[in-house]
CSV table of C-alpha atoms in Angstrom, one decimal:
chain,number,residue,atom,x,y,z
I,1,UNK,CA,0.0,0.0,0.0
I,2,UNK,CA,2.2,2.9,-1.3
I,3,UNK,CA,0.0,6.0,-0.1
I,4,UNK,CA,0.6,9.5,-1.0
I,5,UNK,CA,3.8,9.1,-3.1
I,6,UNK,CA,5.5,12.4,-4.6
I,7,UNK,CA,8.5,12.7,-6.8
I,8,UNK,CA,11.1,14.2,-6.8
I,9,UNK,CA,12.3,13.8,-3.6
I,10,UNK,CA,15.0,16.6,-3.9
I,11,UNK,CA,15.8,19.1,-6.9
I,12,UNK,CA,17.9,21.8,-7.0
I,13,UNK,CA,17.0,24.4,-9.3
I,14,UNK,CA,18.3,27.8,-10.8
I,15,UNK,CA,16.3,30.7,-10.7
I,16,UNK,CA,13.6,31.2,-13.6
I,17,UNK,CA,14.1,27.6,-14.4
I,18,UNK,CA,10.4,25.3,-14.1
I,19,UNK,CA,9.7,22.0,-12.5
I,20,UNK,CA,6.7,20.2,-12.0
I,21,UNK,CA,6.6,17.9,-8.8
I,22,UNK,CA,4.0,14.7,-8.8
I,23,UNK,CA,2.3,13.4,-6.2
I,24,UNK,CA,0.2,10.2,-6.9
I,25,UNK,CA,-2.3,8.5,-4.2
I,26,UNK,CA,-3.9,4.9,-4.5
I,27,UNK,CA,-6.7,5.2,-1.7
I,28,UNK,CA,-8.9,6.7,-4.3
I,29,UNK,CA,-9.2,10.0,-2.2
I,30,UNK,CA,-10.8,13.0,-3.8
I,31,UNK,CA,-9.2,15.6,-1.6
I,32,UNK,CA,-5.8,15.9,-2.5
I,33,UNK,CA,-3.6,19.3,-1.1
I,34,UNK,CA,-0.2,20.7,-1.6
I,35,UNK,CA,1.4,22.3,1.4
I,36,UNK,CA,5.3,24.1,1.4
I,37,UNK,CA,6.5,23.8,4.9
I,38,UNK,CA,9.1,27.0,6.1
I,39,UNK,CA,11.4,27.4,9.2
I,40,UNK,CA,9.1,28.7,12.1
I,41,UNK,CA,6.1,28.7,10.2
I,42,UNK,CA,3.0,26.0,10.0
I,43,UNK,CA,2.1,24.2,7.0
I,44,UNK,CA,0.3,26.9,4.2
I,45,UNK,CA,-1.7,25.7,1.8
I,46,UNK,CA,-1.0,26.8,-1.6
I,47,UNK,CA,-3.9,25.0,-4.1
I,48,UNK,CA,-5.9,22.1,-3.5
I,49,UNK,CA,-8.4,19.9,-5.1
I,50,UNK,CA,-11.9,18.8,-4.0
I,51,UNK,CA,-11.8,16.0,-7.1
I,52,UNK,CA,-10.8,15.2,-10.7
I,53,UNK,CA,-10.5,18.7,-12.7
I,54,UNK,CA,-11.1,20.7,-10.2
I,55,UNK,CA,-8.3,22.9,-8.3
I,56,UNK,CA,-8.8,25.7,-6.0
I,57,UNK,CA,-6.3,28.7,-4.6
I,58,UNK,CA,-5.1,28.1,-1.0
I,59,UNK,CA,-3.2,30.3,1.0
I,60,UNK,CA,0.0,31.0,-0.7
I,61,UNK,CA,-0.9,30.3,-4.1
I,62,UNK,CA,1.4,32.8,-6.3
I,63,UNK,CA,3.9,31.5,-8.4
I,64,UNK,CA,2.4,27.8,-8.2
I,65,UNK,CA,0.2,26.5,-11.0
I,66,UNK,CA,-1.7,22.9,-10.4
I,67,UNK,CA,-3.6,20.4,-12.2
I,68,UNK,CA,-5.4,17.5,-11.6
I,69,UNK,CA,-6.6,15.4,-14.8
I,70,UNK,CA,-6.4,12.0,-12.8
I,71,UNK,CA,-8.4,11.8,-9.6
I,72,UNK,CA,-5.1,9.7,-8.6
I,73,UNK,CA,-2.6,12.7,-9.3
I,74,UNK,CA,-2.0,16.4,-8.6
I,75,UNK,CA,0.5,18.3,-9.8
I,76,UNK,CA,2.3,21.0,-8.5
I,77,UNK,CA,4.1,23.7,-11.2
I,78,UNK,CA,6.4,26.4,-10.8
I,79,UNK,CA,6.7,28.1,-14.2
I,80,UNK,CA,9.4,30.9,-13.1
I,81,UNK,CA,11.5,29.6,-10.0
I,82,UNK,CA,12.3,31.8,-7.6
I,83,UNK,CA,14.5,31.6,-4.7
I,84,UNK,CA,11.3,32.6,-2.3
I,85,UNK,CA,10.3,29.0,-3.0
I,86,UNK,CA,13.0,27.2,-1.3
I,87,UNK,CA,11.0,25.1,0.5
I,88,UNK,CA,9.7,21.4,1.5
I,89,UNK,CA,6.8,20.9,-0.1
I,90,UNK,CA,4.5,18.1,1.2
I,91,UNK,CA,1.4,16.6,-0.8
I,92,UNK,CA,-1.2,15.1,1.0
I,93,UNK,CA,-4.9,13.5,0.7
I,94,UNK,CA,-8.0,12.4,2.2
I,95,UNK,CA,-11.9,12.1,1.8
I,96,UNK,CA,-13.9,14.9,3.1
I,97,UNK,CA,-11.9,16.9,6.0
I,98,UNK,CA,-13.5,17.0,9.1
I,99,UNK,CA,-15.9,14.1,9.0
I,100,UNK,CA,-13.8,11.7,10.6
I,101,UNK,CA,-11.1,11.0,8.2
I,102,UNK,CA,-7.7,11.3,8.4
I,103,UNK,CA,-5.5,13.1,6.5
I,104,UNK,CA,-2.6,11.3,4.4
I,105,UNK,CA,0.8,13.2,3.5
I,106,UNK,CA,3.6,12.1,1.2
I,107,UNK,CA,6.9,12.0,2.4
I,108,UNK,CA,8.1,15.7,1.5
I,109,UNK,CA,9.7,16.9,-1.7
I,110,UNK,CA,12.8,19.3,-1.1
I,111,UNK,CA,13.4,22.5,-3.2
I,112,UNK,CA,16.1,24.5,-3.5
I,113,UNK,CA,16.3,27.6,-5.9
I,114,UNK,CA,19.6,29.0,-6.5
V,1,UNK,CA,-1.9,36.0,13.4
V,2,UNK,CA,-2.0,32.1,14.6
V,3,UNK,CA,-4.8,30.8,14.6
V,4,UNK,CA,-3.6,27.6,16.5
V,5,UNK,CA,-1.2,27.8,19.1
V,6,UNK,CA,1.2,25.1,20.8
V,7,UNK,CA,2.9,24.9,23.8
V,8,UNK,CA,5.6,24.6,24.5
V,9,UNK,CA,7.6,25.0,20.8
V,10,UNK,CA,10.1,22.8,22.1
V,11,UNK,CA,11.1,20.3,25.2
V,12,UNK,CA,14.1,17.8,26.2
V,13,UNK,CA,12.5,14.9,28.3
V,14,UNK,CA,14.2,11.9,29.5
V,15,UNK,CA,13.3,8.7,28.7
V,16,UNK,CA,10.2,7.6,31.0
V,17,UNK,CA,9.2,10.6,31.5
V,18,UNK,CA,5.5,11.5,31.1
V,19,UNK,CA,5.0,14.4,28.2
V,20,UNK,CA,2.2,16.7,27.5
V,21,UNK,CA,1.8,18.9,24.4
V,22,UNK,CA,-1.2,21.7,24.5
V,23,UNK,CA,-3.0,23.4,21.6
V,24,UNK,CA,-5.4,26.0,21.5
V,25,UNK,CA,-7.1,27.2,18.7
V,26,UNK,CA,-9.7,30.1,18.1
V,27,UNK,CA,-11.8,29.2,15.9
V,28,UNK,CA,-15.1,27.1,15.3
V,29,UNK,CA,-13.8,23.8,14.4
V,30,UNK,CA,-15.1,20.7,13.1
V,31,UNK,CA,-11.8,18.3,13.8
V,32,UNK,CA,-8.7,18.8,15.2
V,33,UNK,CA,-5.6,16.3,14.3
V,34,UNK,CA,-2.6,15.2,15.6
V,35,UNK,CA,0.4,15.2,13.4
V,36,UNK,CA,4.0,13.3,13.7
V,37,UNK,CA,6.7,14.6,12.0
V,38,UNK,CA,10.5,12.9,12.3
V,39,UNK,CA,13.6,14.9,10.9
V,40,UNK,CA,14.0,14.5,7.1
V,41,UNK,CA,10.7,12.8,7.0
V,42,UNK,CA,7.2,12.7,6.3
V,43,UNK,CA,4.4,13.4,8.4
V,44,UNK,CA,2.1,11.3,10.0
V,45,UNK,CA,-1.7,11.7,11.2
V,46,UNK,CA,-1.7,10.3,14.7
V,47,UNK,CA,-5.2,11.1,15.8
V,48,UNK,CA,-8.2,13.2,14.2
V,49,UNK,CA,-10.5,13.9,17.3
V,50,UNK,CA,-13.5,15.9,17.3
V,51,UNK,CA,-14.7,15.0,21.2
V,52,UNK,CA,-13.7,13.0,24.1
V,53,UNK,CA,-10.3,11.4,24.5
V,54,UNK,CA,-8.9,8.7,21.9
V,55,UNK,CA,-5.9,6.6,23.3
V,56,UNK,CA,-3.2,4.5,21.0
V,57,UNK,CA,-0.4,2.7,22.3
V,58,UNK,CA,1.2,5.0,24.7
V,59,UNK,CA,-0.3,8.4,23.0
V,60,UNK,CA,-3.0,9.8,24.3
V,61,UNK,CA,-5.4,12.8,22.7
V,62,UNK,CA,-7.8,15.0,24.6
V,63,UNK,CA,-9.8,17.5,23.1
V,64,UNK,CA,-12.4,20.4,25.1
V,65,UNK,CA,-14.5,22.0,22.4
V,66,UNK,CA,-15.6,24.6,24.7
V,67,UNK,CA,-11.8,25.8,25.9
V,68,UNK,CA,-10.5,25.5,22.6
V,69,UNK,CA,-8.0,23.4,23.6
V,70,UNK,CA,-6.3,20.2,22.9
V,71,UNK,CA,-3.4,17.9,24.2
V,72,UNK,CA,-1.5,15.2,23.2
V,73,UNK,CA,0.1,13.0,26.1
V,74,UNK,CA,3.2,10.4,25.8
V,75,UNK,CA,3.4,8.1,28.7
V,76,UNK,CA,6.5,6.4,29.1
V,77,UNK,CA,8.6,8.2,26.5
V,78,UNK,CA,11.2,6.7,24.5
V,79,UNK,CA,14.3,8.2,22.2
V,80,UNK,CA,11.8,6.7,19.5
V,81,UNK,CA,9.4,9.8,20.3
V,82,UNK,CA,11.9,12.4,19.3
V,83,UNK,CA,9.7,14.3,16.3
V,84,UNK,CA,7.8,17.8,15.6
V,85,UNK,CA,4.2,17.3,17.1
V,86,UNK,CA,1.7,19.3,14.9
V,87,UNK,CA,-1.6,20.0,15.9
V,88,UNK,CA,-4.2,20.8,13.1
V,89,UNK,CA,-7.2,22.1,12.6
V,90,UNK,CA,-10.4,22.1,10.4
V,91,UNK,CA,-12.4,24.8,10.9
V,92,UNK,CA,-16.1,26.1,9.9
V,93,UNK,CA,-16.4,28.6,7.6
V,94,UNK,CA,-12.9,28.1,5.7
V,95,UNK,CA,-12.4,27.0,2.3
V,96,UNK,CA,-13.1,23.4,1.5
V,97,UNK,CA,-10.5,21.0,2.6
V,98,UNK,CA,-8.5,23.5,4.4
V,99,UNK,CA,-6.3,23.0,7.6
V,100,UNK,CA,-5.0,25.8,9.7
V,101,UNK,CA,-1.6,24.0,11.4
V,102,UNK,CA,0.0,24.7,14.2
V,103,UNK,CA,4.1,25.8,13.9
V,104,UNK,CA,5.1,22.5,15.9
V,105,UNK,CA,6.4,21.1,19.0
V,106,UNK,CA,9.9,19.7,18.7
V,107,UNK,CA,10.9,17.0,21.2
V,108,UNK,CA,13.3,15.6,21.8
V,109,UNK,CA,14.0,12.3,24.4
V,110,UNK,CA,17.2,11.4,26.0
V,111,UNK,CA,18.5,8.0,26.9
């Protein structure tokens, strides 16, 4: 039972350079969220999706671009790098929040912009 | 401003020692998690809890909807323990599928 699975784990990247990051679940969750994780901070939400072709702004949402054309994938853009998005970016999933389910996160994908 | 707070942001135990980690939030909520979170790794729901008291293993959650407050206990602690505890909520009135977290609790057990 792999889970929440995102790739890559690490990337280095230059700044205006793109990426895309995966993250791929197999419990058939509609709820699927990206999170970027900061020194000091909580986990923000930057876009999230409530089901196959649907995506929706979170907190932090500039400079990100998402998709979602399989219910078992969401992808996470950057188009323009920047070095403001040095981060650890988490992927996680579940069925509706709050209603007695727990949430499921991926083991962390780790950016660096140079 | 923090929504959810957590006390204290960091503590040293010693192994067997009894632990307690508080949370308080502000707002409405309809759940309220407990997160696990070891260095270099990924995180881990421990408990969601919306009521009551839920026990597993030697954690224990407690949640009083009408203090706003939440605690996670470890009996007997172990070097094993050593993680960020993150508390989490899901509140009324915010946007579908959103989670307000807490900045973490970083503990750390000695042998």
């Amino acid at each position: 039972n792999a889970g929440v699975t995102q790739t890559p784990k690490f990337r280095v990247l230059k700044t205006g350079q793109s990426m895309t990051l995966l993250c791929a679940q197999d419990m058939n969750h509609e709820y699927m969220y990206w999170y970027r994780q900061d020194p000091g901070m909580g986990l923000r939400l930057i876009h999230y999706s409530v089901g196959e072709g649907t995506t929706a702004k979170g907190e932090v949402p500039d400079g990100y671009n998402v998709s979602r054309l399989k219910k078992q994938n969401f992808l996470l853009g950057l188009e323009s790098a920047a070095p403001s998005q040095t981060s650890v970016y988490f992927c996680a999933s579940s069925e509706l929040p709050g209603s007695g389910n727990t949430i499921y996160f991926g083991e962390g994908s780790w950016l660096t912009v140079v | 401003k923090n929504e959810v707070e957590q006390s204290p942001q960091n503590l040293t135990a010693q192994e067997g020692e009894f632990i307690t980690i508080n949370c308080s939030y502000s707002v409405g909520i309809s759940a309220l998690h407990w997160l696990q979170q070891h260095p270099g790794g990924g995180i881990v729901s421990l408990f969601m809890l919306s009521s009551g008291k839920k026990k597993h293993g030697r954690l224990i959650a407690t949640i009083n909807i009408q203090e706003k407050h939440s605690s996670l206990h470890i009996t007997a602690s172990h070097p094993r323990d050593s993680a960020v505890y993150i508390c989490a909520v899901s509140y009324y009135g915010g946007s579908q599928g959103n989670l307000i977290f807490g900045k973490g609790t970083k503990l750390s057990v000695k042998p």
